[in-house]
């Protein structure tokens, strides 16, 4: 049976499709969603996001992000930075990213505000080859391979930009990632990241009377995010209810 499995593996070729890292709750990672959100708060903000997918099987997908941003009100701007790390699969295909963010705010009128943002940084991509099994090892029954590993780490520059408009109860924006289309190949081939475009919007419906400060503020927020990368499309849509520190929703 072992020989049969070996022959089947050697007889068939497989096409692998990589998973692009993302957060399910996109609205909770605003600066990752759109750099125009940088400094779009009344005070400094520290946020952390973590996702662990398929943790019951070996080689799960884990994604972590920590970001800090603050408004510069006198300059109508916001600045910040982001640390990001993604680990995929049993062979530890890992991407580590550090970026700086800047956004400028323009008040169009009393009820409408526009923001434009830019994200610049470096990404290190690498892989642990210690658990990789090559075809020649199966045929020879060897613990080592004759394959030459020419590159186990790669460093590249990347950037993204975005625009955002919002009023008292709504917001809408557009963002574009991978503007430099960096080559992320670890084998010396040409594997450039496609430009990813995102279109998103949200609306906040206040349930209680804002004039009555004795009541807990509670509201319903609906949001949608559509993104496209090469021939792949994805849309996330849903809503959540919040009252004081309690938040629940469906997406």
Short mmCIF file of N, CA and C in Angstrom, two decimals, residues 100-196:
data_model
loop_
_atom_site.label_atom_id
_atom_site.label_comp_id
_atom_site.label_asym_id
_atom_site.label_seq_id
_atom_site.Cartn_x
_atom_site.Cartn_y
_atom_site.Cartn_z
N UNK A 100 4.69 52.01 8.28
CA UNK A 100 4.32 53.31 8.84
C UNK A 100 3.11 53.86 8.11
N UNK A 101 2.25 54.59 8.82
CA UNK A 101 0.99 55.06 8.23
C UNK A 101 0.86 56.58 8.41
N UNK A 102 0.23 57.20 7.43
CA UNK A 102 -0.06 58.63 7.50
C UNK A 102 -1.39 58.90 6.81
N UNK A 103 -2.18 59.82 7.38
CA UNK A 103 -3.46 60.20 6.78
C UNK A 103 -3.67 61.70 6.95
N UNK A 104 -4.29 62.31 5.98
CA UNK A 104 -4.62 63.74 6.03
C UNK A 104 -6.13 63.89 5.97
N UNK A 105 -6.67 64.80 6.79
CA UNK A 105 -8.11 65.01 6.89
C UNK A 105 -8.50 66.38 6.35
N UNK A 106 -9.57 66.39 5.58
CA UNK A 106 -10.08 67.63 5.00
C UNK A 106 -11.58 67.73 5.30
N UNK A 107 -11.97 68.79 6.00
CA UNK A 107 -13.39 69.03 6.29
C UNK A 107 -14.03 69.73 5.11
N UNK A 108 -14.89 69.00 4.41
CA UNK A 108 -15.54 69.55 3.23
C UNK A 108 -16.61 70.55 3.61
N UNK A 109 -17.42 70.20 4.59
CA UNK A 109 -18.39 71.12 5.18
C UNK A 109 -18.66 70.67 6.62
N UNK A 110 -19.68 71.21 7.26
CA UNK A 110 -19.94 70.90 8.66
C UNK A 110 -20.34 69.44 8.88
N UNK A 111 -20.85 68.79 7.87
CA UNK A 111 -21.35 67.42 8.03
C UNK A 111 -20.58 66.38 7.22
N UNK A 112 -19.60 66.81 6.47
CA UNK A 112 -18.89 65.86 5.59
C UNK A 112 -17.37 66.05 5.73
N UNK A 113 -16.69 64.93 5.94
CA UNK A 113 -15.24 64.94 6.13
C UNK A 113 -14.61 63.92 5.17
N UNK A 114 -13.50 64.30 4.57
CA UNK A 114 -12.76 63.41 3.70
C UNK A 114 -11.37 63.14 4.26
N UNK A 115 -10.88 61.91 4.08
CA UNK A 115 -9.54 61.54 4.56
C UNK A 115 -8.82 60.73 3.48
N UNK A 116 -7.53 60.98 3.32
CA UNK A 116 -6.69 60.22 2.40
C UNK A 116 -5.51 59.67 3.18
N UNK A 117 -5.17 58.39 2.96
CA UNK A 117 -4.12 57.75 3.74
C UNK A 117 -3.12 56.99 2.89
N UNK A 118 -1.92 56.79 3.47
CA UNK A 118 -0.84 56.08 2.79
C UNK A 118 -0.14 55.17 3.78
N UNK A 119 0.23 53.99 3.31
CA UNK A 119 0.90 52.98 4.13
C UNK A 119 2.16 52.53 3.41
N UNK A 120 3.32 52.64 4.07
CA UNK A 120 4.60 52.25 3.47
C UNK A 120 5.35 51.35 4.43
N UNK A 121 5.97 50.27 3.90
CA UNK A 121 6.72 49.40 4.80
C UNK A 121 7.39 48.25 4.09
N UNK A 122 8.01 47.39 4.91
CA UNK A 122 8.75 46.24 4.40
C UNK A 122 8.16 44.94 4.92
N UNK A 123 8.24 43.90 4.12
CA UNK A 123 7.76 42.57 4.49
C UNK A 123 8.89 41.56 4.31
N UNK A 124 9.09 40.74 5.33
CA UNK A 124 10.03 39.62 5.21
C UNK A 124 9.23 38.33 5.12
N UNK A 125 9.48 37.57 4.08
CA UNK A 125 8.77 36.32 3.84
C UNK A 125 9.77 35.18 3.84
N UNK A 126 9.45 34.12 4.57
CA UNK A 126 10.37 33.00 4.65
C UNK A 126 9.65 31.70 4.91
N UNK A 127 10.42 30.59 4.82
CA UNK A 127 9.84 29.27 4.99
C UNK A 127 10.83 28.34 5.67
N UNK A 128 10.31 27.47 6.54
CA UNK A 128 11.12 26.46 7.21
C UNK A 128 11.07 25.18 6.38
N UNK A 129 12.20 24.79 5.80
CA UNK A 129 12.25 23.63 4.90
C UNK A 129 12.55 22.32 5.62
N UNK A 130 12.65 22.35 6.94
CA UNK A 130 13.04 21.13 7.66
C UNK A 130 11.99 20.03 7.58
N UNK A 131 10.71 20.39 7.38
CA UNK A 131 9.66 19.38 7.30
C UNK A 131 9.21 19.07 5.88
N UNK A 132 9.89 19.65 4.89
CA UNK A 132 9.51 19.44 3.50
C UNK A 132 10.03 18.09 3.01
N UNK A 133 9.18 17.32 2.31
CA UNK A 133 9.56 16.03 1.74
C UNK A 133 9.53 16.13 0.22
N UNK A 134 10.72 15.98 -0.41
CA UNK A 134 10.82 16.10 -1.86
C UNK A 134 10.63 14.74 -2.52
N UNK A 135 10.35 14.77 -3.80
CA UNK A 135 10.10 13.53 -4.55
C UNK A 135 11.28 12.59 -4.58
N UNK A 136 12.51 13.13 -4.68
CA UNK A 136 13.67 12.25 -4.75
C UNK A 136 13.92 11.54 -3.42
N UNK A 137 13.46 12.12 -2.30
CA UNK A 137 13.60 11.44 -1.01
C UNK A 137 12.69 10.22 -0.93
N UNK A 138 11.50 10.32 -1.54
CA UNK A 138 10.57 9.19 -1.55
C UNK A 138 11.13 8.05 -2.39
N UNK A 139 11.65 8.39 -3.56
CA UNK A 139 12.17 7.36 -4.45
C UNK A 139 13.41 6.67 -3.92
N UNK A 140 14.30 7.42 -3.23
CA UNK A 140 15.54 6.86 -2.73
C UNK A 140 15.47 6.43 -1.27
N UNK A 141 14.36 6.81 -0.61
CA UNK A 141 14.24 6.51 0.81
C UNK A 141 15.28 7.22 1.64
N UNK A 142 15.61 8.45 1.26
CA UNK A 142 16.66 9.21 1.92
C UNK A 142 16.07 10.29 2.81
N UNK A 143 16.81 10.67 3.84
CA UNK A 143 16.36 11.74 4.74
C UNK A 143 16.76 13.11 4.22
N UNK A 144 17.59 13.16 3.20
CA UNK A 144 18.02 14.42 2.60
C UNK A 144 17.67 14.45 1.13
N UNK A 145 17.59 15.65 0.58
CA UNK A 145 17.23 15.81 -0.83
C UNK A 145 18.38 16.40 -1.61
N UNK A 146 18.39 16.11 -2.91
CA UNK A 146 19.40 16.69 -3.79
C UNK A 146 18.96 18.07 -4.28
N UNK A 147 17.72 18.46 -3.94
CA UNK A 147 17.23 19.78 -4.34
C UNK A 147 18.03 20.86 -3.61
N UNK A 148 18.43 21.88 -4.35
CA UNK A 148 19.19 22.99 -3.77
C UNK A 148 18.24 24.10 -3.36
N UNK A 149 18.21 24.42 -2.07
CA UNK A 149 17.38 25.51 -1.55
C UNK A 149 18.18 26.80 -1.70
N UNK A 150 17.78 27.62 -2.65
CA UNK A 150 18.55 28.83 -2.94
C UNK A 150 18.10 30.03 -2.11
N UNK A 151 16.88 30.02 -1.61
CA UNK A 151 16.37 31.19 -0.91
C UNK A 151 15.35 30.75 0.14
N UNK A 152 15.62 31.05 1.41
CA UNK A 152 14.67 30.72 2.46
C UNK A 152 14.03 31.95 3.06
N UNK A 153 14.57 33.16 2.74
CA UNK A 153 13.99 34.42 3.21
C UNK A 153 14.05 35.46 2.11
N UNK A 154 13.07 36.33 2.14
CA UNK A 154 12.97 37.37 1.12
C UNK A 154 12.45 38.64 1.76
N UNK A 155 13.02 39.79 1.42
CA UNK A 155 12.60 41.09 1.93
C UNK A 155 12.15 41.95 0.77
N UNK A 156 10.94 42.52 0.87
CA UNK A 156 10.48 43.38 -0.20
C UNK A 156 9.70 44.58 0.37
N UNK A 157 9.65 45.64 -0.44
CA UNK A 157 8.96 46.88 -0.09
C UNK A 157 7.56 46.85 -0.67
N UNK A 158 6.61 47.39 0.10
CA UNK A 158 5.22 47.40 -0.37
C UNK A 158 4.54 48.67 0.13
N UNK A 159 3.42 49.00 -0.49
CA UNK A 159 2.67 50.19 -0.10
C UNK A 159 1.20 50.02 -0.41
N UNK A 160 0.37 50.80 0.27
CA UNK A 160 -1.07 50.81 0.01
C UNK A 160 -1.59 52.23 0.24
N UNK A 161 -2.74 52.50 -0.32
CA UNK A 161 -3.34 53.82 -0.17
C UNK A 161 -4.85 53.67 -0.06
N UNK A 162 -5.50 54.70 0.45
CA UNK A 162 -6.95 54.62 0.62
C UNK A 162 -7.56 56.00 0.77
N UNK A 163 -8.85 56.06 0.52
CA UNK A 163 -9.62 57.30 0.67
C UNK A 163 -10.89 56.98 1.43
N UNK A 164 -11.31 57.92 2.29
CA UNK A 164 -12.45 57.70 3.17
C UNK A 164 -13.27 58.97 3.27
N UNK A 165 -14.60 58.80 3.26
CA UNK A 165 -15.52 59.91 3.51
C UNK A 165 -16.52 59.48 4.57
N UNK A 166 -16.86 60.39 5.46
CA UNK A 166 -17.82 60.03 6.49
C UNK A 166 -18.60 61.25 6.97
N UNK A 167 -19.82 60.94 7.45
CA UNK A 167 -20.67 61.96 8.05
C UNK A 167 -20.95 61.59 9.49
N UNK A 168 -22.06 62.08 10.01
CA UNK A 168 -22.37 61.84 11.42
C UNK A 168 -22.67 60.39 11.72
N UNK A 169 -23.38 59.68 10.81
CA UNK A 169 -23.81 58.31 11.07
C UNK A 169 -23.37 57.31 10.00
N UNK A 170 -22.52 57.70 9.05
CA UNK A 170 -22.16 56.80 7.98
C UNK A 170 -20.70 57.03 7.58
N UNK A 171 -20.14 56.04 6.88
CA UNK A 171 -18.80 56.16 6.33
C UNK A 171 -18.69 55.28 5.10
N UNK A 172 -17.80 55.65 4.19
CA UNK A 172 -17.57 54.87 2.97
C UNK A 172 -16.15 55.13 2.50
N UNK A 173 -15.50 54.09 1.96
CA UNK A 173 -14.12 54.26 1.54
C UNK A 173 -13.69 53.26 0.50
N UNK A 174 -12.51 53.49 -0.04
CA UNK A 174 -11.90 52.61 -1.02
C UNK A 174 -10.41 52.54 -0.71
N UNK A 175 -9.81 51.36 -0.89
CA UNK A 175 -8.39 51.17 -0.60
C UNK A 175 -7.76 50.26 -1.65
N UNK A 176 -6.46 50.45 -1.86
CA UNK A 176 -5.71 49.65 -2.83
C UNK A 176 -4.41 49.18 -2.17
N UNK A 177 -4.20 47.86 -2.14
CA UNK A 177 -3.00 47.27 -1.55
C UNK A 177 -2.05 46.77 -2.65
N UNK A 178 -0.79 46.55 -2.26
CA UNK A 178 0.25 46.01 -3.14
C UNK A 178 0.47 46.89 -4.37
N UNK A 179 0.59 48.19 -4.13
CA UNK A 179 0.76 49.12 -5.25
C UNK A 179 2.07 48.89 -5.99
N UNK A 180 3.11 48.44 -5.29
CA UNK A 180 4.40 48.21 -5.94
C UNK A 180 4.48 46.85 -6.63
N UNK A 181 3.48 46.00 -6.45
CA UNK A 181 3.44 44.66 -7.02
C UNK A 181 4.75 43.92 -6.78
N UNK A 182 5.14 43.71 -5.51
CA UNK A 182 6.44 43.08 -5.21
C UNK A 182 6.46 41.61 -5.60
N UNK A 183 7.65 41.13 -5.91
CA UNK A 183 7.84 39.72 -6.23
C UNK A 183 8.07 38.95 -4.92
N UNK A 184 7.17 38.01 -4.59
CA UNK A 184 7.24 37.29 -3.32
C UNK A 184 7.76 35.87 -3.47
N UNK A 185 8.33 35.53 -4.62
CA UNK A 185 8.79 34.17 -4.87
C UNK A 185 10.01 33.82 -4.04
N UNK A 186 10.02 32.60 -3.48
CA UNK A 186 11.17 32.08 -2.75
C UNK A 186 11.99 31.10 -3.59
N UNK A 187 11.64 30.96 -4.86
CA UNK A 187 12.34 30.02 -5.75
C UNK A 187 13.05 30.73 -6.88
N UNK A 188 13.06 32.07 -6.86
CA UNK A 188 13.73 32.82 -7.92
C UNK A 188 12.87 33.08 -9.13
N UNK A 189 11.62 32.61 -9.12
CA UNK A 189 10.73 32.85 -10.24
C UNK A 189 10.01 34.18 -10.06
N UNK A 190 9.14 34.52 -11.00
CA UNK A 190 8.40 35.77 -10.95
C UNK A 190 6.99 35.49 -10.42
N UNK A 191 6.73 35.86 -9.17
CA UNK A 191 5.42 35.66 -8.55
C UNK A 191 5.02 36.96 -7.87
N UNK A 192 4.49 37.87 -8.65
CA UNK A 192 4.18 39.21 -8.14
C UNK A 192 2.78 39.25 -7.52
N UNK A 193 2.70 39.97 -6.40
CA UNK A 193 1.41 40.13 -5.75
C UNK A 193 0.51 41.01 -6.60
N UNK A 194 -0.72 40.59 -6.84
CA UNK A 194 -1.64 41.43 -7.61
C UNK A 194 -2.16 42.58 -6.75
N UNK A 195 -2.54 43.66 -7.37
CA UNK A 195 -3.14 44.78 -6.65
C UNK A 195 -4.51 44.35 -6.11
N UNK A 196 -4.70 44.56 -4.84
CA UNK A 196 -5.98 44.22 -4.19
C UNK A 196 -6.78 45.50 -3.97
#
